[in-house]
Amino acid sequence: DTGVSQDPRHKITKRGQNVTFRCDPISEHNRLYWYRQTLGQGPEFLTYFQNEAQLEKSRLLSDRFSAERPKGSFSTLEIQRTEQGDSAMYLCASSKREAYEQYFGPGTRLTVT
Amino acid sequence: AQKVTQAQTEISVVEKEDVTLDCVYETRDTTYYLFWYKQPPSGELVFLIRRNSFDEQNEISGRYSWNFQKSTSSFNFTITASQVVDSAVYFCALSEAVPGANNLFFGTGTRLTVIP
């Protein structure tokens, strides 16, 4: 099995710019999750898709954040008008519908200067 | 509300020692899942185990063992004969067992350093 992949691995941007991250889940997994992890903390749930439907969003996901999974395969997470507080590791995970363990990608580390 | 507490922020052991990582959880759900993940220096979270709330049998996998005690809301993880490659941050996590709502709630992690 190819694991979950994420692109880019690192992103440095200036405050106010928009950024977009991509996640490719494990091919037979129809659930896809986005989490955010800041230094010294555990990952925090942002949003989740089952196929192309976005079924749950955390209160952490402000209006500046949007996620899509247009064909039920890869997903994108966009952050508009980035702020320094958005600096974090953004993790993507996927799972099979009938199982609950989630498999994580390597993450995209965002630094907002 | 769901909460996972990992009170041990950092632990250091000498290689070959046994070490136990503590995890205490809170949930109002009667059915839930508990997990342990490993995050090595490379950063990628690695799934280690999932445990159902209705199955309190302890589990052993090689040098790893898990002790689930519903009465104390604890799900502790023991590494026997630790090795340098075990050095990582270990996260305990909790998930509701409700279809369509199984996002993970993570603790803050325990950083384990195994000294050669």
PDB file of N, CA, C and O in Angstrom, chain B residues 51-93:
ATOM      1  N   ARG B  51      -8.209   0.195  20.623  1.00  0.00           N
ATOM      2  CA  ARG B  51      -8.881  -0.637  21.625  1.00  0.00           C
ATOM      3  C   ARG B  51     -10.330  -0.183  21.746  1.00  0.00           C
ATOM      4  O   ARG B  51     -10.600   1.004  21.888  1.00  0.00           O
ATOM      5  N   ASN B  52     -11.288  -1.131  21.713  1.00  0.00           N
ATOM      6  CA  ASN B  52     -12.707  -0.818  21.891  1.00  0.00           C
ATOM      7  C   ASN B  52     -13.030  -0.698  23.372  1.00  0.00           C
ATOM      8  O   ASN B  52     -12.494  -1.446  24.190  1.00  0.00           O
ATOM      9  N   SER B  53     -13.972   0.149  23.706  1.00  0.00           N
ATOM     10  CA  SER B  53     -14.328   0.365  25.108  1.00  0.00           C
ATOM     11  C   SER B  53     -14.964  -0.864  25.743  1.00  0.00           C
ATOM     12  O   SER B  53     -14.945  -1.012  26.971  1.00  0.00           O
ATOM     13  N   PHE B  54     -15.536  -1.735  24.938  1.00  0.00           N
ATOM     14  CA  PHE B  54     -16.200  -2.913  25.500  1.00  0.00           C
ATOM     15  C   PHE B  54     -15.270  -4.121  25.586  1.00  0.00           C
ATOM     16  O   PHE B  54     -15.685  -5.209  25.964  1.00  0.00           O
ATOM     17  N   ASP B  55     -14.009  -3.921  25.253  1.00  0.00           N
ATOM     18  CA  ASP B  55     -13.049  -5.018  25.301  1.00  0.00           C
ATOM     19  C   ASP B  55     -11.892  -4.626  26.213  1.00  0.00           C
ATOM     20  O   ASP B  55     -11.000  -3.908  25.803  1.00  0.00           O
ATOM     21  N   GLU B  56     -11.929  -5.121  27.439  1.00  0.00           N
ATOM     22  CA  GLU B  56     -10.911  -4.721  28.402  1.00  0.00           C
ATOM     23  C   GLU B  56      -9.741  -5.681  28.482  1.00  0.00           C
ATOM     24  O   GLU B  56      -8.917  -5.593  29.371  1.00  0.00           O
ATOM     25  N   GLN B  57      -9.658  -6.589  27.540  1.00  0.00           N
ATOM     26  CA  GLN B  57      -8.502  -7.490  27.534  1.00  0.00           C
ATOM     27  C   GLN B  57      -7.240  -6.705  27.251  1.00  0.00           C
ATOM     28  O   GLN B  57      -7.202  -5.853  26.354  1.00  0.00           O
ATOM     29  N   ASN B  58      -6.198  -7.008  28.005  1.00  0.00           N
ATOM     30  CA  ASN B  58      -4.917  -6.383  27.714  1.00  0.00           C
ATOM     31  C   ASN B  58      -4.315  -7.009  26.475  1.00  0.00           C
ATOM     32  O   ASN B  58      -4.641  -8.134  26.103  1.00  0.00           O
ATOM     33  N   GLU B  59      -3.455  -6.263  25.831  1.00  0.00           N
ATOM     34  CA  GLU B  59      -2.895  -6.735  24.564  1.00  0.00           C
ATOM     35  C   GLU B  59      -1.383  -6.608  24.588  1.00  0.00           C
ATOM     36  O   GLU B  59      -0.824  -5.672  25.150  1.00  0.00           O
ATOM     37  N   ILE B  60      -0.750  -7.595  23.981  1.00  0.00           N
ATOM     38  CA  ILE B  60       0.711  -7.591  23.875  1.00  0.00           C
ATOM     39  C   ILE B  60       1.074  -7.779  22.413  1.00  0.00           C
ATOM     40  O   ILE B  60       0.497  -8.613  21.709  1.00  0.00           O
ATOM     41  N   SER B  61       2.018  -6.951  21.962  1.00  0.00           N
ATOM     42  CA  SER B  61       2.535  -7.098  20.603  1.00  0.00           C
ATOM     43  C   SER B  61       4.041  -6.918  20.662  1.00  0.00           C
ATOM     44  O   SER B  61       4.545  -5.796  20.725  1.00  0.00           O
ATOM     45  N   GLY B  62       4.745  -8.023  20.677  1.00  0.00           N
ATOM     46  CA  GLY B  62       6.197  -7.953  20.775  1.00  0.00           C
ATOM     47  C   GLY B  62       6.621  -7.311  22.090  1.00  0.00           C
ATOM     48  O   GLY B  62       6.231  -7.767  23.173  1.00  0.00           O
ATOM     49  N   ARG B  63       7.353  -6.227  22.006  1.00  0.00           N
ATOM     50  CA  ARG B  63       7.823  -5.549  23.227  1.00  0.00           C
ATOM     51  C   ARG B  63       6.791  -4.554  23.768  1.00  0.00           C
ATOM     52  O   ARG B  63       7.000  -3.927  24.805  1.00  0.00           O
ATOM     53  N   TYR B  64       5.694  -4.389  23.033  1.00  0.00           N
ATOM     54  CA  TYR B  64       4.667  -3.429  23.423  1.00  0.00           C
ATOM     55  C   TYR B  64       3.519  -4.146  24.136  1.00  0.00           C
ATOM     56  O   TYR B  64       3.100  -5.219  23.708  1.00  0.00           O
ATOM     57  N   SER B  65       2.990  -3.517  25.167  1.00  0.00           N
ATOM     58  CA  SER B  65       1.776  -4.029  25.798  1.00  0.00           C
ATOM     59  C   SER B  65       0.924  -2.855  26.249  1.00  0.00           C
ATOM     60  O   SER B  65       1.436  -1.761  26.522  1.00  0.00           O
ATOM     61  N   TRP B  66      -0.392  -3.117  26.298  1.00  0.00           N
ATOM     62  CA  TRP B  66      -1.332  -2.067  26.657  1.00  0.00           C
ATOM     63  C   TRP B  66      -2.244  -2.566  27.753  1.00  0.00           C
ATOM     64  O   TRP B  66      -2.730  -3.706  27.699  1.00  0.00           O
ATOM     65  N   ASN B  67      -2.494  -1.727  28.743  1.00  0.00           N
ATOM     66  CA  ASN B  67      -3.330  -2.056  29.892  1.00  0.00           C
ATOM     67  C   ASN B  67      -4.516  -1.092  29.914  1.00  0.00           C
ATOM     68  O   ASN B  67      -4.361   0.088  30.227  1.00  0.00           O
ATOM     69  N   PHE B  68      -5.686  -1.612  29.584  1.00  0.00           N
ATOM     70  CA  PHE B  68      -6.902  -0.802  29.532  1.00  0.00           C
ATOM     71  C   PHE B  68      -7.711  -1.090  30.782  1.00  0.00           C
ATOM     72  O   PHE B  68      -8.083  -2.240  31.031  1.00  0.00           O
ATOM     73  N   GLN B  69      -7.998  -0.051  31.585  1.00  0.00           N
ATOM     74  CA  GLN B  69      -8.812  -0.212  32.786  1.00  0.00           C
ATOM     75  C   GLN B  69      -9.932   0.814  32.753  1.00  0.00           C
ATOM     76  O   GLN B  69      -9.713   2.003  33.019  1.00  0.00           O
ATOM     77  N   LYS B  70     -11.126   0.322  32.453  1.00  0.00           N
ATOM     78  CA  LYS B  70     -12.279   1.201  32.349  1.00  0.00           C
ATOM     79  C   LYS B  70     -12.606   1.842  33.691  1.00  0.00           C
ATOM     80  O   LYS B  70     -13.047   2.983  33.766  1.00  0.00           O
ATOM     81  N   SER B  71     -12.378   1.112  34.776  1.00  0.00           N
ATOM     82  CA  SER B  71     -12.736   1.603  36.115  1.00  0.00           C
ATOM     83  C   SER B  71     -11.961   2.864  36.482  1.00  0.00           C
ATOM     84  O   SER B  71     -12.445   3.707  37.237  1.00  0.00           O
ATOM     85  N   THR B  72     -10.754   2.986  35.952  1.00  0.00           N
ATOM     86  CA  THR B  72      -9.932   4.173  36.235  1.00  0.00           C
ATOM     87  C   THR B  72      -9.764   5.050  35.005  1.00  0.00           C
ATOM     88  O   THR B  72      -8.985   6.009  35.015  1.00  0.00           O
ATOM     89  N   SER B  73     -10.485   4.725  33.932  1.00  0.00           N
ATOM     90  CA  SER B  73     -10.398   5.498  32.673  1.00  0.00           C
ATOM     91  C   SER B  73      -8.955   5.671  32.239  1.00  0.00           C
ATOM     92  O   SER B  73      -8.495   6.788  31.921  1.00  0.00           O
ATOM     93  N   SER B  74      -8.234   4.570  32.232  1.00  0.00           N
ATOM     94  CA  SER B  74      -6.824   4.643  31.852  1.00  0.00           C
ATOM     95  C   SER B  74      -6.507   3.638  30.748  1.00  0.00           C
ATOM     96  O   SER B  74      -7.130   2.569  30.650  1.00  0.00           O
ATOM     97  N   PHE B  75      -5.546   3.997  29.936  1.00  0.00           N
ATOM     98  CA  PHE B  75      -5.117   3.138  28.821  1.00  0.00           C
ATOM     99  C   PHE B  75      -3.608   3.317  28.708  1.00  0.00           C
ATOM    100  O   PHE B  75      -3.119   4.079  27.889  1.00  0.00           O
ATOM    101  N   ASN B  76      -2.878   2.576  29.542  1.00  0.00           N
ATOM    102  CA  ASN B  76      -1.435   2.769  29.641  1.00  0.00           C
ATOM    103  C   ASN B  76      -0.675   1.865  28.681  1.00  0.00           C
ATOM    104  O   ASN B  76      -1.123   0.779  28.330  1.00  0.00           O
ATOM    105  N   PHE B  77       0.491   2.332  28.303  1.00  0.00           N
ATOM    106  CA  PHE B  77       1.298   1.681  27.267  1.00  0.00           C
ATOM    107  C   PHE B  77       2.678   1.386  27.852  1.00  0.00           C
ATOM    108  O   PHE B  77       3.325   2.295  28.370  1.00  0.00           O
ATOM    109  N   THR B  78       3.083   0.128  27.795  1.00  0.00           N
ATOM    110  CA  THR B  78       4.381  -0.277  28.324  1.00  0.00           C
ATOM    111  C   THR B  78       5.279  -0.781  27.211  1.00  0.00           C
ATOM    112  O   THR B  78       4.857  -1.587  26.386  1.00  0.00           O
ATOM    113  N   ILE B  79       6.491  -0.280  27.197  1.00  0.00           N
ATOM    114  CA  ILE B  79       7.518  -0.787  26.279  1.00  0.00           C
ATOM    115  C   ILE B  79       8.515  -1.566  27.134  1.00  0.00           C
ATOM    116  O   ILE B  79       9.087  -1.027  28.099  1.00  0.00           O
ATOM    117  N   THR B  80       8.703  -2.811  26.804  1.00  0.00           N
ATOM    118  CA  THR B  80       9.631  -3.680  27.531  1.00  0.00           C
ATOM    119  C   THR B  80      10.986  -3.669  26.818  1.00  0.00           C
ATOM    120  O   THR B  80      11.036  -3.658  25.592  1.00  0.00           O
ATOM    121  N   ALA B  81      12.033  -3.662  27.593  1.00  0.00           N
ATOM    122  CA  ALA B  81      13.390  -3.699  27.030  1.00  0.00           C
ATOM    123  C   ALA B  81      13.546  -2.621  25.954  1.00  0.00           C
ATOM    124  O   ALA B  81      13.793  -2.918  24.784  1.00  0.00           O
ATOM    125  N   SER B  82      13.409  -1.389  26.368  1.00  0.00           N
ATOM    126  CA  SER B  82      13.395  -0.271  25.422  1.00  0.00           C
ATOM    127  C   SER B  82      14.662  -0.230  24.565  1.00  0.00           C
ATOM    128  O   SER B  82      15.745  -0.674  24.979  1.00  0.00           O
ATOM    129  N   GLN B  83      14.485   0.321  23.365  1.00  0.00           N
ATOM    130  CA  GLN B  83      15.586   0.460  22.427  1.00  0.00           C
ATOM    131  C   GLN B  83      15.657   1.918  21.978  1.00  0.00           C
ATOM    132  O   GLN B  83      14.670   2.660  22.058  1.00  0.00           O
ATOM    133  N   VAL B  84      16.809   2.309  21.470  1.00  0.00           N
ATOM    134  CA  VAL B  84      17.002   3.690  21.021  1.00  0.00           C
ATOM    135  C   VAL B  84      15.958   4.073  19.971  1.00  0.00           C
ATOM    136  O   VAL B  84      15.465   5.208  19.943  1.00  0.00           O
ATOM    137  N   VAL B  85      15.583   3.109  19.133  1.00  0.00           N
ATOM    138  CA  VAL B  85      14.592   3.404  18.077  1.00  0.00           C
ATOM    139  C   VAL B  85      13.200   3.695  18.634  1.00  0.00           C
ATOM    140  O   VAL B  85      12.319   4.157  17.902  1.00  0.00           O
ATOM    141  N   ASP B  86      12.995   3.431  19.914  1.00  0.00           N
ATOM    142  CA  ASP B  86      11.713   3.751  20.543  1.00  0.00           C
ATOM    143  C   ASP B  86      11.609   5.245  20.881  1.00  0.00           C
ATOM    144  O   ASP B  86      10.538   5.724  21.247  1.00  0.00           O
ATOM    145  N   SER B  87      12.702   5.966  20.781  1.00  0.00           N
ATOM    146  CA  SER B  87      12.681   7.401  21.081  1.00  0.00           C
ATOM    147  C   SER B  87      11.730   8.107  20.128  1.00  0.00           C
ATOM    148  O   SER B  87      11.891   8.042  18.903  1.00  0.00           O
ATOM    149  N   ALA B  88      10.737   8.773  20.685  1.00  0.00           N
ATOM    150  CA  ALA B  88       9.695   9.415  19.889  1.00  0.00           C
ATOM    151  C   ALA B  88       8.744  10.127  20.847  1.00  0.00           C
ATOM    152  O   ALA B  88       8.876  10.022  22.065  1.00  0.00           O
ATOM    153  N   VAL B  89       7.769  10.821  20.257  1.00  0.00           N
ATOM    154  CA  VAL B  89       6.652  11.337  21.053  1.00  0.00           C
ATOM    155  C   VAL B  89       5.487  10.374  20.855  1.00  0.00           C
ATOM    156  O   VAL B  89       5.167  10.003  19.716  1.00  0.00           O
ATOM    157  N   TYR B  90       4.884   9.972  21.947  1.00  0.00           N
ATOM    158  CA  TYR B  90       3.784   9.024  21.903  1.00  0.00           C
ATOM    159  C   TYR B  90       2.486   9.735  22.300  1.00  0.00           C
ATOM    160  O   TYR B  90       2.428  10.425  23.318  1.00  0.00           O
ATOM    161  N   PHE B  91       1.469   9.552  21.456  1.00  0.00           N
ATOM    162  CA  PHE B  91       0.172  10.185  21.691  1.00  0.00           C
ATOM    163  C   PHE B  91      -0.892   9.134  21.967  1.00  0.00           C
ATOM    164  O   PHE B  91      -0.993   8.131  21.245  1.00  0.00           O
ATOM    165  N   CYS B  92      -1.690   9.409  22.968  1.00  0.00           N
ATOM    166  CA  CYS B  92      -2.898   8.651  23.240  1.00  0.00           C
ATOM    167  C   CYS B  92      -4.063   9.442  22.647  1.00  0.00           C
ATOM    168  O   CYS B  92      -4.045  10.690  22.667  1.00  0.00           O
ATOM    169  N   ALA B  93      -5.055   8.758  22.107  1.00  0.00           N
ATOM    170  CA  ALA B  93      -6.179   9.459  21.479  1.00  0.00           C
ATOM    171  C   ALA B  93      -7.480   8.705  21.746  1.00  0.00           C
ATOM    172  O   ALA B  93      -7.477   7.499  22.001  1.00  0.00           O
TER     173      ALA B  93
END
